[in-house]
PDB file of C-alpha atoms in Angstrom:
ATOM      1  CA  MET A 663    -103.311  54.512 -54.071  1.00 50.00           C
ATOM      2  CA  GLU A 664    -105.559  53.068 -56.764  1.00 63.00           C
ATOM      3  CA  SER A 665    -103.648  49.755 -56.817  1.00 76.00           C
ATOM      4  CA  LEU A 666    -103.722  49.460 -53.017  1.00 80.00           C
ATOM      5  CA  THR A 667    -107.480  50.244 -52.897  1.00 83.00           C
ATOM      6  CA  TRP A 668    -108.153  47.632 -55.572  1.00 84.00           C
ATOM      7  CA  GLU A 669    -106.128  45.000 -53.738  1.00 88.00           C
ATOM      8  CA  ILE A 670    -107.834  45.649 -50.396  1.00 89.00           C
ATOM      9  CA  PHE A 671    -111.333  45.274 -51.805  1.00 92.00           C
ATOM     10  CA  ASP A 672    -110.291  42.370 -54.024  1.00 92.00           C
ATOM     11  CA  ILE A 673    -109.079  40.414 -50.974  1.00 92.00           C
ATOM     12  CA  MET A 674    -112.219  41.285 -49.016  1.00 92.00           C
ATOM     13  CA  GLY A 675    -114.479  40.247 -51.885  1.00 93.00           C
ATOM     14  CA  THR A 676    -112.558  37.038 -52.602  1.00 95.00           C
ATOM     15  CA  ILE A 677    -112.751  35.810 -49.005  1.00 94.00           C
ATOM     16  CA  ALA A 678    -116.400  36.838 -48.576  1.00 93.00           C
ATOM     17  CA  PHE A 679    -117.577  35.231 -51.797  1.00 94.00           C
ATOM     18  CA  ALA A 680    -115.495  32.117 -51.153  1.00 95.00           C
ATOM     19  CA  VAL A 681    -117.378  31.715 -47.863  1.00 93.00           C
ATOM     20  CA  SER A 682    -120.767  32.134 -49.564  1.00 92.00           C
ATOM     21  CA  GLY A 683    -119.817  29.694 -52.327  1.00 94.00           C
ATOM     22  CA  ALA A 684    -118.567  27.117 -49.847  1.00 94.00           C
ATOM     23  CA  MET A 685    -121.771  27.424 -47.786  1.00 91.00           C
ATOM     24  CA  VAL A 686    -123.974  26.850 -50.839  1.00 92.00           C
ATOM     25  CA  ALA A 687    -121.880  23.777 -51.758  1.00 94.00           C
ATOM     26  CA  ILE A 688    -122.247  22.408 -48.208  1.00 91.00           C
ATOM     27  CA  GLU A 689    -125.984  23.039 -48.321  1.00 89.00           C
ATOM     28  CA  LYS A 690    -126.098  20.993 -51.563  1.00 92.00           C
ATOM     29  CA  ARG A 691    -124.133  18.199 -49.825  1.00 91.00           C
ATOM     30  CA  MET A 692    -121.129  18.407 -52.150  1.00 93.00           C
ATOM     31  CA  ASP A 693    -117.816  16.778 -51.168  1.00 93.00           C
ATOM     32  CA  VAL A 694    -114.751  18.855 -50.307  1.00 92.00           C
ATOM     33  CA  PHE A 695    -113.711  19.068 -53.964  1.00 94.00           C
ATOM     34  CA  GLY A 696    -117.140  20.447 -54.862  1.00 94.00           C
ATOM     35  CA  VAL A 697    -116.930  22.922 -51.966  1.00 95.00           C
ATOM     36  CA  ILE A 698    -113.578  24.239 -53.213  1.00 95.00           C
ATOM     37  CA  VAL A 699    -114.729  24.425 -56.839  1.00 95.00           C
ATOM     38  CA  LEU A 700    -117.887  26.351 -55.958  1.00 95.00           C
ATOM     39  CA  ALA A 701    -115.912  28.684 -53.650  1.00 96.00           C
ATOM     40  CA  LEU A 702    -113.378  29.374 -56.414  1.00 95.00           C
ATOM     41  CA  LEU A 703    -116.079  29.940 -59.015  1.00 94.00           C
ATOM     42  CA  THR A 704    -117.910  32.406 -56.772  1.00 95.00           C
ATOM     43  CA  ALA A 705    -114.715  34.219 -55.772  1.00 95.00           C
ATOM     44  CA  VAL A 706    -113.027  34.648 -59.163  1.00 95.00           C
ATOM     45  CA  GLY A 707    -115.772  34.013 -61.741  1.00 94.00           C
ATOM     46  CA  GLY A 708    -117.129  37.564 -61.881  1.00 94.00           C
ATOM     47  CA  GLY A 709    -113.641  39.066 -61.999  1.00 93.00           C
ATOM     48  CA  MET A 710    -112.624  36.847 -64.910  1.00 94.00           C
ATOM     49  CA  VAL A 711    -115.714  37.868 -66.878  1.00 94.00           C
ATOM     50  CA  ARG A 712    -114.952  41.524 -66.037  1.00 93.00           C
ATOM     51  CA  ASP A 713    -111.373  41.236 -67.283  1.00 93.00           C
ATOM     52  CA  VAL A 714    -112.359  39.616 -70.570  1.00 93.00           C
ATOM     53  CA  LEU A 715    -114.906  42.377 -71.241  1.00 91.00           C
ATOM     54  CA  ALA A 716    -112.303  45.025 -70.362  1.00 90.00           C
ATOM     55  CA  GLY A 717    -109.804  43.464 -72.763  1.00 89.00           C
ATOM     56  CA  ILE A 718    -107.495  42.196 -70.003  1.00 90.00           C
ATOM     57  CA  THR A 719    -106.171  38.815 -71.167  1.00 88.00           C
ATOM     58  CA  PRO A 720    -105.346  36.547 -69.585  1.00 91.00           C
ATOM     59  CA  PRO A 721    -107.569  37.567 -66.641  1.00 91.00           C
ATOM     60  CA  VAL A 722    -105.832  38.804 -63.506  1.00 88.00           C
ATOM     61  CA  ALA A 723    -106.956  35.755 -61.496  1.00 88.00           C
ATOM     62  CA  LEU A 724    -104.983  33.482 -63.881  1.00 89.00           C
ATOM     63  CA  CYS A 725    -101.820  35.554 -63.509  1.00 89.00           C
ATOM     64  CA  ASN A 726    -101.792  35.994 -59.748  1.00 85.00           C
ATOM     65  CA  ILE A 727    -102.189  32.952 -57.525  1.00 89.00           C
ATOM     66  CA  THR A 728    -103.315  34.991 -54.491  1.00 91.00           C
ATOM     67  CA  ASP A 729    -107.052  34.889 -55.232  1.00 92.00           C
ATOM     68  CA  PHE A 730    -106.993  31.140 -55.867  1.00 93.00           C
ATOM     69  CA  VAL A 731    -105.096  30.419 -52.679  1.00 94.00           C
ATOM     70  CA  LEU A 732    -107.361  32.683 -50.596  1.00 94.00           C
ATOM     71  CA  ALA A 733    -110.498  31.030 -51.980  1.00 95.00           C
ATOM     72  CA  MET A 734    -109.182  27.491 -51.503  1.00 95.00           C
ATOM     73  CA  VAL A 735    -107.998  28.118 -47.946  1.00 95.00           C
ATOM     74  CA  THR A 736    -111.271  29.804 -47.091  1.00 94.00           C
ATOM     75  CA  ALA A 737    -113.272  26.877 -48.522  1.00 95.00           C
ATOM     76  CA  ALA A 738    -111.169  24.360 -46.601  1.00 94.00           C
ATOM     77  CA  LEU A 739    -111.602  26.346 -43.411  1.00 93.00           C
ATOM     78  CA  VAL A 740    -115.370  26.639 -43.816  1.00 91.00           C
ATOM     79  CA  SER A 741    -115.568  22.886 -44.484  1.00 91.00           C
ATOM     80  CA  TRP A 742    -113.549  22.094 -41.353  1.00 89.00           C
ATOM     81  CA  LEU A 743    -115.571  24.480 -39.159  1.00 84.00           C
ATOM     82  CA  TYR A 744    -118.811  22.976 -40.398  1.00 83.00           C
ATOM     83  CA  SER A 745    -117.608  19.421 -39.850  1.00 83.00           C
ATOM     84  CA  ALA A 746    -116.288  20.282 -36.397  1.00 78.00           C
ATOM     85  CA  GLY A 747    -119.661  21.681 -35.407  1.00 70.00           C
ATOM     86  CA  TRP A 748    -118.534  25.298 -35.048  1.00 62.00           C
ATOM     87  CA  VAL A 749    -121.029  26.407 -37.676  1.00 56.00           C
ATOM     88  CA  SER A 750    -123.766  23.776 -37.734  1.00 52.00           C
ATOM     89  CA  HIS A 751    -124.385  23.808 -33.983  1.00 50.00           C
ATOM     90  CA  ARG A 752    -125.201  27.497 -33.997  1.00 54.00           C
ATOM     91  CA  GLY A 753    -128.469  26.855 -35.806  1.00 60.00           C
ATOM     92  CA  LYS A 754    -129.825  27.480 -39.267  1.00 64.00           C
ATOM     93  CA  ARG A 755    -130.679  31.131 -38.504  1.00 71.00           C
ATOM     94  CA  HIS A 756    -127.062  31.966 -37.716  1.00 73.00           C
ATOM     95  CA  ILE A 757    -125.825  30.154 -40.832  1.00 77.00           C
ATOM     96  CA  ILE A 758    -128.206  32.175 -43.014  1.00 81.00           C
ATOM     97  CA  TRP A 759    -127.094  35.376 -41.287  1.00 85.00           C
ATOM     98  CA  LEU A 760    -123.406  34.542 -41.895  1.00 83.00           C
ATOM     99  CA  TYR A 761    -124.122  33.710 -45.541  1.00 86.00           C
ATOM    100  CA  ASN A 762    -125.983  37.009 -46.101  1.00 89.00           C
ATOM    101  CA  ILE A 763    -123.238  39.080 -44.422  1.00 92.00           C
ATOM    102  CA  CYS A 764    -120.464  37.456 -46.483  1.00 91.00           C
ATOM    103  CA  ASP A 765    -122.488  37.695 -49.707  1.00 91.00           C
ATOM    104  CA  THR A 766    -123.165  41.390 -49.023  1.00 93.00           C
ATOM    105  CA  ILE A 767    -119.521  42.194 -48.313  1.00 94.00           C
ATOM    106  CA  GLY A 768    -118.505  40.355 -51.496  1.00 94.00           C
ATOM    107  CA  LEU A 769    -121.155  42.205 -53.492  1.00 94.00           C
ATOM    108  CA  ALA A 770    -119.910  45.598 -52.300  1.00 95.00           C
ATOM    109  CA  SER A 771    -116.211  44.824 -52.568  1.00 94.00           C
ATOM    110  CA  PHE A 772    -116.416  43.447 -56.098  1.00 95.00           C
ATOM    111  CA  THR A 773    -118.628  46.354 -57.217  1.00 96.00           C
ATOM    112  CA  ILE A 774    -115.673  48.554 -56.291  1.00 94.00           C
ATOM    113  CA  THR A 775    -112.982  46.462 -58.026  1.00 94.00           C
ATOM    114  CA  GLY A 776    -115.146  46.397 -61.154  1.00 94.00           C
ATOM    115  CA  MET A 777    -115.586  50.128 -61.061  1.00 93.00           C
ATOM    116  CA  LEU A 778    -111.854  50.726 -60.602  1.00 91.00           C
ATOM    117  CA  THR A 779    -111.096  48.477 -63.562  1.00 91.00           C
ATOM    118  CA  GLY A 780    -113.659  50.354 -65.619  1.00 90.00           C
ATOM    119  CA  LEU A 781    -112.200  53.719 -64.663  1.00 88.00           C
ATOM    120  CA  ALA A 782    -108.708  52.539 -65.594  1.00 87.00           C
ATOM    121  CA  HIS A 783    -109.926  51.457 -69.047  1.00 83.00           C
ATOM    122  CA  GLU A 784    -112.616  54.085 -69.566  1.00 71.00           C
ATOM    123  CA  ASN A 785    -112.865  55.324 -73.129  1.00 73.00           C
ATOM    124  CA  GLY A 786    -115.804  57.562 -73.935  1.00 69.00           C
ATOM    125  CA  ASN A 787    -118.711  57.693 -71.505  1.00 75.00           C
ATOM    126  CA  PRO A 788    -117.238  58.087 -67.974  1.00 78.00           C
ATOM    127  CA  TYR A 789    -120.063  56.148 -66.297  1.00 85.00           C
ATOM    128  CA  LEU A 790    -121.126  53.292 -68.572  1.00 89.00           C
ATOM    129  CA  LEU A 791    -118.034  51.057 -68.376  1.00 91.00           C
ATOM    130  CA  PRO A 792    -117.267  51.523 -64.655  1.00 92.00           C
ATOM    131  CA  VAL A 793    -120.887  50.956 -63.620  1.00 94.00           C
ATOM    132  CA  LEU A 794    -121.440  47.911 -65.837  1.00 94.00           C
ATOM    133  CA  LEU A 795    -118.136  46.291 -64.900  1.00 94.00           C
ATOM    134  CA  GLY A 796    -118.925  46.957 -61.238  1.00 95.00           C
ATOM    135  CA  ILE A 797    -122.260  45.110 -61.519  1.00 95.00           C
ATOM    136  CA  ILE A 798    -120.843  42.262 -63.616  1.00 95.00           C
ATOM    137  CA  THR A 799    -117.962  41.698 -61.201  1.00 95.00           C
ATOM    138  CA  ALA A 800    -120.325  41.814 -58.226  1.00 95.00           C
ATOM    139  CA  VAL A 801    -122.977  39.394 -59.496  1.00 95.00           C
ATOM    140  CA  GLY A 802    -121.110  37.270 -62.043  1.00 94.00           C
ATOM    141  CA  GLY A 803    -119.554  34.846 -59.576  1.00 93.00           C
ATOM    142  CA  GLY A 804    -122.835  34.377 -57.710  1.00 92.00           C
ATOM    143  CA  ILE A 805    -124.688  33.608 -60.952  1.00 93.00           C
ATOM    144  CA  LEU A 806    -122.085  30.971 -61.889  1.00 94.00           C
ATOM    145  CA  ARG A 807    -122.293  29.555 -58.337  1.00 93.00           C
ATOM    146  CA  ASP A 808    -126.060  29.210 -58.479  1.00 93.00           C
ATOM    147  CA  ILE A 809    -126.013  27.638 -61.958  1.00 93.00           C
ATOM    148  CA  MET A 810    -123.471  25.046 -60.808  1.00 93.00           C
ATOM    149  CA  ALA A 811    -125.585  24.396 -57.714  1.00 92.00           C
ATOM    150  CA  GLN A 812    -128.637  23.860 -59.956  1.00 91.00           C
ATOM    151  CA  ARG A 813    -130.731  26.684 -58.583  1.00 89.00           C
ATOM    152  CA  MET A 814    -132.145  29.850 -60.093  1.00 89.00           C
ATOM    153  CA  PRO A 815    -129.599  32.676 -59.682  1.00 89.00           C
ATOM    154  CA  VAL A 816    -130.605  34.720 -56.616  1.00 82.00           C
ATOM    155  CA  VAL A 817    -129.932  37.954 -58.528  1.00 86.00           C
ATOM    156  CA  LEU A 818    -132.935  37.269 -60.810  1.00 85.00           C
ATOM    157  CA  TYR A 819    -135.666  37.019 -58.208  1.00 81.00           C
ATOM    158  CA  LYS A 820    -134.718  37.652 -54.597  1.00 75.00           C
ATOM    159  CA  ASP A 821    -134.193  40.757 -52.440  1.00 75.00           C
ATOM    160  CA  ILE A 822    -132.401  43.930 -53.557  1.00 86.00           C
ATOM    161  CA  TYR A 823    -129.166  42.469 -54.933  1.00 90.00           C
ATOM    162  CA  ALA A 824    -127.891  43.661 -58.300  1.00 92.00           C
ATOM    163  CA  THR A 825    -129.906  46.836 -57.743  1.00 93.00           C
ATOM    164  CA  ALA A 826    -127.813  47.617 -54.666  1.00 94.00           C
ATOM    165  CA  SER A 827    -124.680  47.226 -56.750  1.00 95.00           C
ATOM    166  CA  LEU A 828    -126.132  49.458 -59.491  1.00 95.00           C
ATOM    167  CA  VAL A 829    -127.141  52.226 -57.073  1.00 95.00           C
ATOM    168  CA  GLY A 830    -123.798  52.155 -55.244  1.00 95.00           C
ATOM    169  CA  ALA A 831    -121.780  52.209 -58.462  1.00 95.00           C
ATOM    170  CA  LEU A 832    -123.846  54.984 -60.032  1.00 94.00           C
ATOM    171  CA  ILE A 833    -123.786  57.302 -57.013  1.00 94.00           C
ATOM    172  CA  SER A 834    -120.055  56.732 -56.505  1.00 93.00           C
ATOM    173  CA  CYS A 835    -119.198  57.408 -60.143  1.00 91.00           C
ATOM    174  CA  LEU A 836    -121.259  60.617 -60.128  1.00 92.00           C
ATOM    175  CA  LEU A 837    -119.443  61.885 -57.025  1.00 92.00           C
ATOM    176  CA  TYR A 838    -115.996  60.575 -57.974  1.00 90.00           C
ATOM    177  CA  PRO A 839    -114.707  63.952 -59.354  1.00 89.00           C
ATOM    178  CA  TYR A 840    -115.524  65.617 -55.994  1.00 91.00           C
ATOM    179  CA  ILE A 841    -114.499  63.026 -53.397  1.00 91.00           C
ATOM    180  CA  GLY A 842    -111.581  61.259 -55.044  1.00 90.00           C
ATOM    181  CA  LEU A 843    -110.883  57.602 -55.578  1.00 88.00           C
ATOM    182  CA  LEU A 844    -110.647  56.491 -51.965  1.00 89.00           C
ATOM    183  CA  GLY A 845    -113.804  58.384 -51.008  1.00 92.00           C
ATOM    184  CA  MET A 846    -115.605  56.916 -54.004  1.00 92.00           C
ATOM    185  CA  ALA A 847    -114.611  53.383 -53.016  1.00 93.00           C
ATOM    186  CA  TRP A 848    -115.784  53.637 -49.405  1.00 94.00           C
ATOM    187  CA  LEU A 849    -118.937  55.507 -50.383  1.00 95.00           C
ATOM    188  CA  CYS A 850    -119.812  52.693 -52.782  1.00 95.00           C
ATOM    189  CA  PHE A 851    -119.116  50.105 -50.096  1.00 96.00           C
ATOM    190  CA  ALA A 852    -121.340  51.916 -47.586  1.00 96.00           C
ATOM    191  CA  VAL A 853    -124.202  52.397 -50.050  1.00 96.00           C
ATOM    192  CA  VAL A 854    -124.198  48.807 -51.307  1.00 96.00           C
ATOM    193  CA  VAL A 855    -123.902  47.262 -47.833  1.00 96.00           C
ATOM    194  CA  GLY A 856    -126.471  49.638 -46.359  1.00 95.00           C
ATOM    195  CA  LEU A 857    -129.001  49.094 -49.112  1.00 95.00           C
ATOM    196  CA  ARG A 858    -128.542  45.304 -49.211  1.00 94.00           C
ATOM    197  CA  LEU A 859    -128.770  44.840 -45.431  1.00 94.00           C
ATOM    198  CA  SER A 860    -131.782  47.171 -45.235  1.00 94.00           C
ATOM    199  CA  ALA A 861    -133.503  45.125 -47.940  1.00 92.00           C
ATOM    200  CA  LEU A 862    -132.834  41.925 -45.998  1.00 90.00           C
ATOM    201  CA  HIS A 863    -134.024  43.456 -42.715  1.00 88.00           C
ATOM    202  CA  TYR A 864    -137.175  45.106 -44.024  1.00 89.00           C
ATOM    203  CA  GLY A 865    -138.000  42.508 -46.706  1.00 87.00           C
ATOM    204  CA  TRP A 866    -137.664  44.886 -49.638  1.00 86.00           C
ATOM    205  CA  HIS A 867    -138.113  43.379 -53.100  1.00 84.00           C
ATOM    206  CA  LEU A 868    -138.365  44.705 -56.608  1.00 86.00           C
ATOM    207  CA  PHE A 869    -141.720  44.579 -58.356  1.00 82.00           C
ATOM    208  CA  HIS A 870    -142.744  41.035 -59.379  1.00 77.00           C
ATOM    209  CA  PRO A 871    -145.194  41.029 -62.321  1.00 83.00           C
ATOM    210  CA  ARG A 872    -148.329  39.040 -61.366  1.00 76.00           C
ATOM    211  CA  PRO A 873    -151.602  38.453 -63.207  1.00 79.00           C
ATOM    212  CA  ASN A 874    -154.501  40.609 -62.041  1.00 71.00           C
ATOM    213  CA  LYS A 875    -156.787  38.139 -60.232  1.00 64.00           C
ATOM    214  CA  PHE A 876    -159.743  40.549 -60.392  1.00 54.00           C
ATOM    215  CA  ARG A 877    -159.961  40.359 -64.194  1.00 55.00           C
TER     216      ARG A 877
END
């Protein structure tokens, strides 16, 4: 059950993050090679960092070709759809909406795969490793994507992003002994997606320190 759950969310996250990476590359006017590279980096980058920190070497992505193939096919498909006008003709608002949905699904899915990896290698505190690996897996690929695209990583300044991953991972880990692994995974998915989409809809942001203009 654990292996199947991990694979389901890994596939979901890989495809979703590959779409978001490809869309950022297209926005930056990269060629098809750049689109594929950015899609791959977004899709497998966080997982590779997670595996190294968990002591899994070589990382799973380098031992199983599935994630690479999924990301490459997804990037090629997004490039073709954009060039054919299936995406671009729908308007900028719809493109932003698609990007946010895919990025949110990837965030939630990879939070879960990181947590499952942490639970499988947990040694000591039952929350620290699963929660941290969940967050690192969820945001690591996006940070690498943004750095390669020469923009400030979204996780550092915009919306409720890593915080959604943190809240979902923490709540799920706390309730894991009572709801089981499958319940924990879907609860985490629901919390992260719900919190992230609510933040986008209502314009929620974390506190931004600003100088007091009245002084």
